[in-house]
Structure formats: C-alpha cells, structure tokens
Amino acid sequence: MTVVSVLNYKGGVGKTTLTANIGAELASRGKSILLIDLDPQASLTFSFYEPEVWEKSLAYERTIQQWFGSLLNQPTADPLHQYVVTPPAVNRIVQANGGRLDLIASHLDLVDVDLEFAHRLGGATFSHVSPNFLRLHRSLRDALDAPAFDAYDLIMIDCPPNFTMTTRTAVVASDYLVVPAKPDYLSTLGFDYLRRRLSMLITEYNKAVSSPAEQINPIMLGIVFTMIQYGGAEPIIAQRGYLERPTRIEVPRFDQTLRDSKTLFGPSSEDGIPAVLRDGGNEIAQFELQQIASELYAKVRN
Ligand SMILES: Nc1ncnc2c1ncn2[C@@H]1O[C@H](COP(=O)(O)OP(=O)(O)OP(=O)(O)O)[C@@H](O)[C@H]1O
Ligand SMILES: [Mg+2]
C-alpha cells in the first residue's frame, strides 16, 4: 500500500483536479484506488457526489469529519474503513476494466476539527512536547495501517490549501508528496514556504517518536505544473521562466505538465465523472492527464 499526498500552500493550483483525474485514470486501467478528501471545501467529494446525495447519504455519518470526531472524543478512533464509500457514476466506467475508485468524503465542518486539534495540542504552534502531539499527528497513518487498506494499489490524499492539523496528519501518513503549482510568481513563493514547513514537521515528528523504525521520510516526487498557457507549440513567455525554477532550486518536477483548458475543466463535474474519462473533451489535455498518471504511478512503483 502506497500513500501519496497532493498538497500546496497555495489555493486553486489544481490539487483537487489532479487527485480526481489521476485516481480515475488509474482506476480505469484496472487499479484499485482510494481517494481521501481532507479539505473542508469538499471539492473532491463534490467531484463524485451531487450535493443533495452527499447531504442525504454521507454528511451525517460517512465523512472524515466524523472519523476525526471519533479520534478526538473516544479512547480509540473508529476503524477508518467504515467511512469508505464507492461513488457510483465513475465506478460504472472503471469497473469494466476491473478497476475501482473509492473515496473517503469530506465535510464543510472539518474546519471545526482543525480548531479542536489546535486546542488539544495546547495552541497553534503544535509543539512536539505536547502530550497529544504523537497520537494526533500519527492518527491517519495508524488508521491506514489496517488490513482493509492493503488491497489498494494507491491511496491519494487531497489536502486543503494550508498547513493546519489535517494536512499534517496527511504528511505523516504519506510515503510520497506531490505539489501541483501554476507557473507564476506567487506559486513559486508558496513552494519555498511549503518546503520549510514540511521539513520542520518531519524533524519535529521524528524527535517525538520513540524508535528510529517509527521515523517518517516522505519523498518529494515533485512539482506538477498545471494551467500552462500555450502560444503556438510553446508555453507563453511569461510562464517559461517559472517552469525552469524547480531545476534551479533542485526540486524534482514532473516531465509532463497540464495545460490550461477551459473546454475540459470549464464544465463542472456534476455528472460525477472526472474530465479524463469524459467523452468529447480537450483530447490533448486528457492525454496530458493520462501521462501525469503514468509518471506518478511509475515513480511510486520504483
Ligand atoms: N488545467 C486546467 N485548466 C483550466 N482550469 C483548470 C485546470 N485545472 C484546474 N482548473 C480549474 O481551476 C479551479 C481550481 O482547481 P482545483 O480545485 O483543482 O485547485 P485546488 O488547488 O484543489 O484548489 P483549492 O486550493 O481551493 O483546494 C477549478 O475551477 C478547476 O476546474
Ligand atoms: Mg482543492
């Protein structure tokens, strides 16, 4: 079982879009994939479920919010697999090739969980000397370490655009990290900040565990550039410099990038089927999504 977190401090850079599409693409190739929505905006969840269906059948008992609630309010958290759901529309497509796409849905009230987490940790600084530090930080990691999750080829976690406790539980649970980014000035600034926060968290966590075997070392797979604008065959000049930046600061990046496509991503995913699997979209952008999925899968299988 392999866990990949998709994160960036910066909002609106394509985290959710990539998570949904890479998951759907790999499932359509016959893989078993679990996606976890850790963002209170619940965009990933609403990529697969209509809000009315979510409200009726998931919101009150089958989301990550209730699971975190069980962690905070019970001596032992509920088994996480009880919260896994199988979105019907996308699975009707991927099951033709023996694939499966499962989801742990999110909830708009997940913000309250973050506040409660901060309270339990004695403030927003999350010091590793807090007695709750380890239990809370490793909660998702421990929960995913159950036999029920062994059957998945890949687990992907869609993080919110911040570095609060829910994101921190995802980082601690991860074998790999992927950072979507737009090739622009603010996104590059955000990356440096994210890198510092990641390294502080990993250092603090590894100080808190009792044995070297429990230490974490999530591997940065790299930046995936999204929303590339083309003028002819090349990205526009304003973006080219930023595309080179990862190499200059010695951060890995994916070879494949994703272009800006209003035709593919403009229509909302109300039908519960991610763009990569939809008929009649922008075929070049769909091909790019397929290539990103292949690149990611090859990196985590090496
Ligand atoms: N390649 C693309 N071309 C055009 N639009 C895109 C592309 N990728 C994503 N979008 C659109 O941009 C918006 C932001 O994308 P998305 O929700 O994936 O970003 P995010 O990083 O998850 O945002 P947040 O930080 O709010 O969670 C969405 O409306 C999405 O449909
Ligand atoms: Mg998102």
JSON list of N, CA, C and O and ligand atoms in Angstrom, two decimals, residues 15-16 39 41 43 158-159 161, ligand 2:
[
{"chain": "A", "resi": 15, "resn": "LYS", "atom": "N", "xyz": [-4.84, 21.00, -7.25]},
{"chain": "A", "resi": 15, "resn": "LYS", "atom": "CA", "xyz": [-4.66, 19.83, -6.38]},
{"chain": "A", "resi": 15, "resn": "LYS", "atom": "C", "xyz": [-5.81, 18.84, -6.55]},
{"chain": "A", "resi": 15, "resn": "LYS", "atom": "O", "xyz": [-5.61, 17.65, -6.79]},
{"chain": "A", "resi": 16, "resn": "THR", "atom": "N", "xyz": [-7.03, 19.38, -6.39]},
{"chain": "A", "resi": 16, "resn": "THR", "atom": "CA", "xyz": [-8.20, 18.51, -6.43]},
{"chain": "A", "resi": 16, "resn": "THR", "atom": "C", "xyz": [-8.42, 17.94, -7.84]},
{"chain": "A", "resi": 16, "resn": "THR", "atom": "O", "xyz": [-8.73, 16.75, -7.99]},
{"chain": "A", "resi": 39, "resn": "ASP", "atom": "N", "xyz": [-10.09, 18.25, 2.64]},
{"chain": "A", "resi": 39, "resn": "ASP", "atom": "CA", "xyz": [-10.34, 19.68, 2.52]},
{"chain": "A", "resi": 39, "resn": "ASP", "atom": "C", "xyz": [-11.79, 20.00, 2.91]},
{"chain": "A", "resi": 39, "resn": "ASP", "atom": "O", "xyz": [-12.71, 19.42, 2.32]},
{"chain": "A", "resi": 41, "resn": "GLN", "atom": "N", "xyz": [-13.50, 22.37, 2.05]},
{"chain": "A", "resi": 41, "resn": "GLN", "atom": "CA", "xyz": [-14.26, 22.82, 0.87]},
{"chain": "A", "resi": 41, "resn": "GLN", "atom": "C", "xyz": [-14.95, 21.64, 0.18]},
{"chain": "A", "resi": 41, "resn": "GLN", "atom": "O", "xyz": [-15.87, 21.83, -0.61]},
{"chain": "A", "resi": 43, "resn": "SER", "atom": "N", "xyz": [-14.28, 19.84, -2.34]},
{"chain": "A", "resi": 43, "resn": "SER", "atom": "CA", "xyz": [-14.37, 19.85, -3.81]},
{"chain": "A", "resi": 43, "resn": "SER", "atom": "C", "xyz": [-14.17, 18.46, -4.41]},
{"chain": "A", "resi": 43, "resn": "SER", "atom": "O", "xyz": [-14.79, 18.11, -5.40]},
{"chain": "A", "resi": 158, "resn": "ASP", "atom": "N", "xyz": [-6.12, 14.38, -0.91]},
{"chain": "A", "resi": 158, "resn": "ASP", "atom": "CA", "xyz": [-6.25, 15.75, -1.40]},
{"chain": "A", "resi": 158, "resn": "ASP", "atom": "C", "xyz": [-6.27, 16.69, -0.20]},
{"chain": "A", "resi": 158, "resn": "ASP", "atom": "O", "xyz": [-7.20, 16.66, 0.62]},
{"chain": "A", "resi": 159, "resn": "CYS", "atom": "N", "xyz": [-5.24, 17.52, -0.07]},
{"chain": "A", "resi": 159, "resn": "CYS", "atom": "CA", "xyz": [-5.10, 18.38, 1.12]},
{"chain": "A", "resi": 159, "resn": "CYS", "atom": "C", "xyz": [-5.69, 19.77, 0.86]},
{"chain": "A", "resi": 159, "resn": "CYS", "atom": "O", "xyz": [-5.75, 20.23, -0.27]},
{"chain": "A", "resi": 161, "resn": "PRO", "atom": "N", "xyz": [-5.63, 23.99, 1.11]},
{"chain": "A", "resi": 161, "resn": "PRO", "atom": "CA", "xyz": [-4.52, 24.91, 0.84]},
{"chain": "A", "resi": 161, "resn": "PRO", "atom": "C", "xyz": [-4.01, 25.58, 2.11]},
{"chain": "A", "resi": 161, "resn": "PRO", "atom": "O", "xyz": [-4.04, 26.80, 2.25]},
{"chain": "B", "resi": 2, "resn": "MG", "atom": "MG", "xyz": [-8.73, 21.52, -3.75]}
]
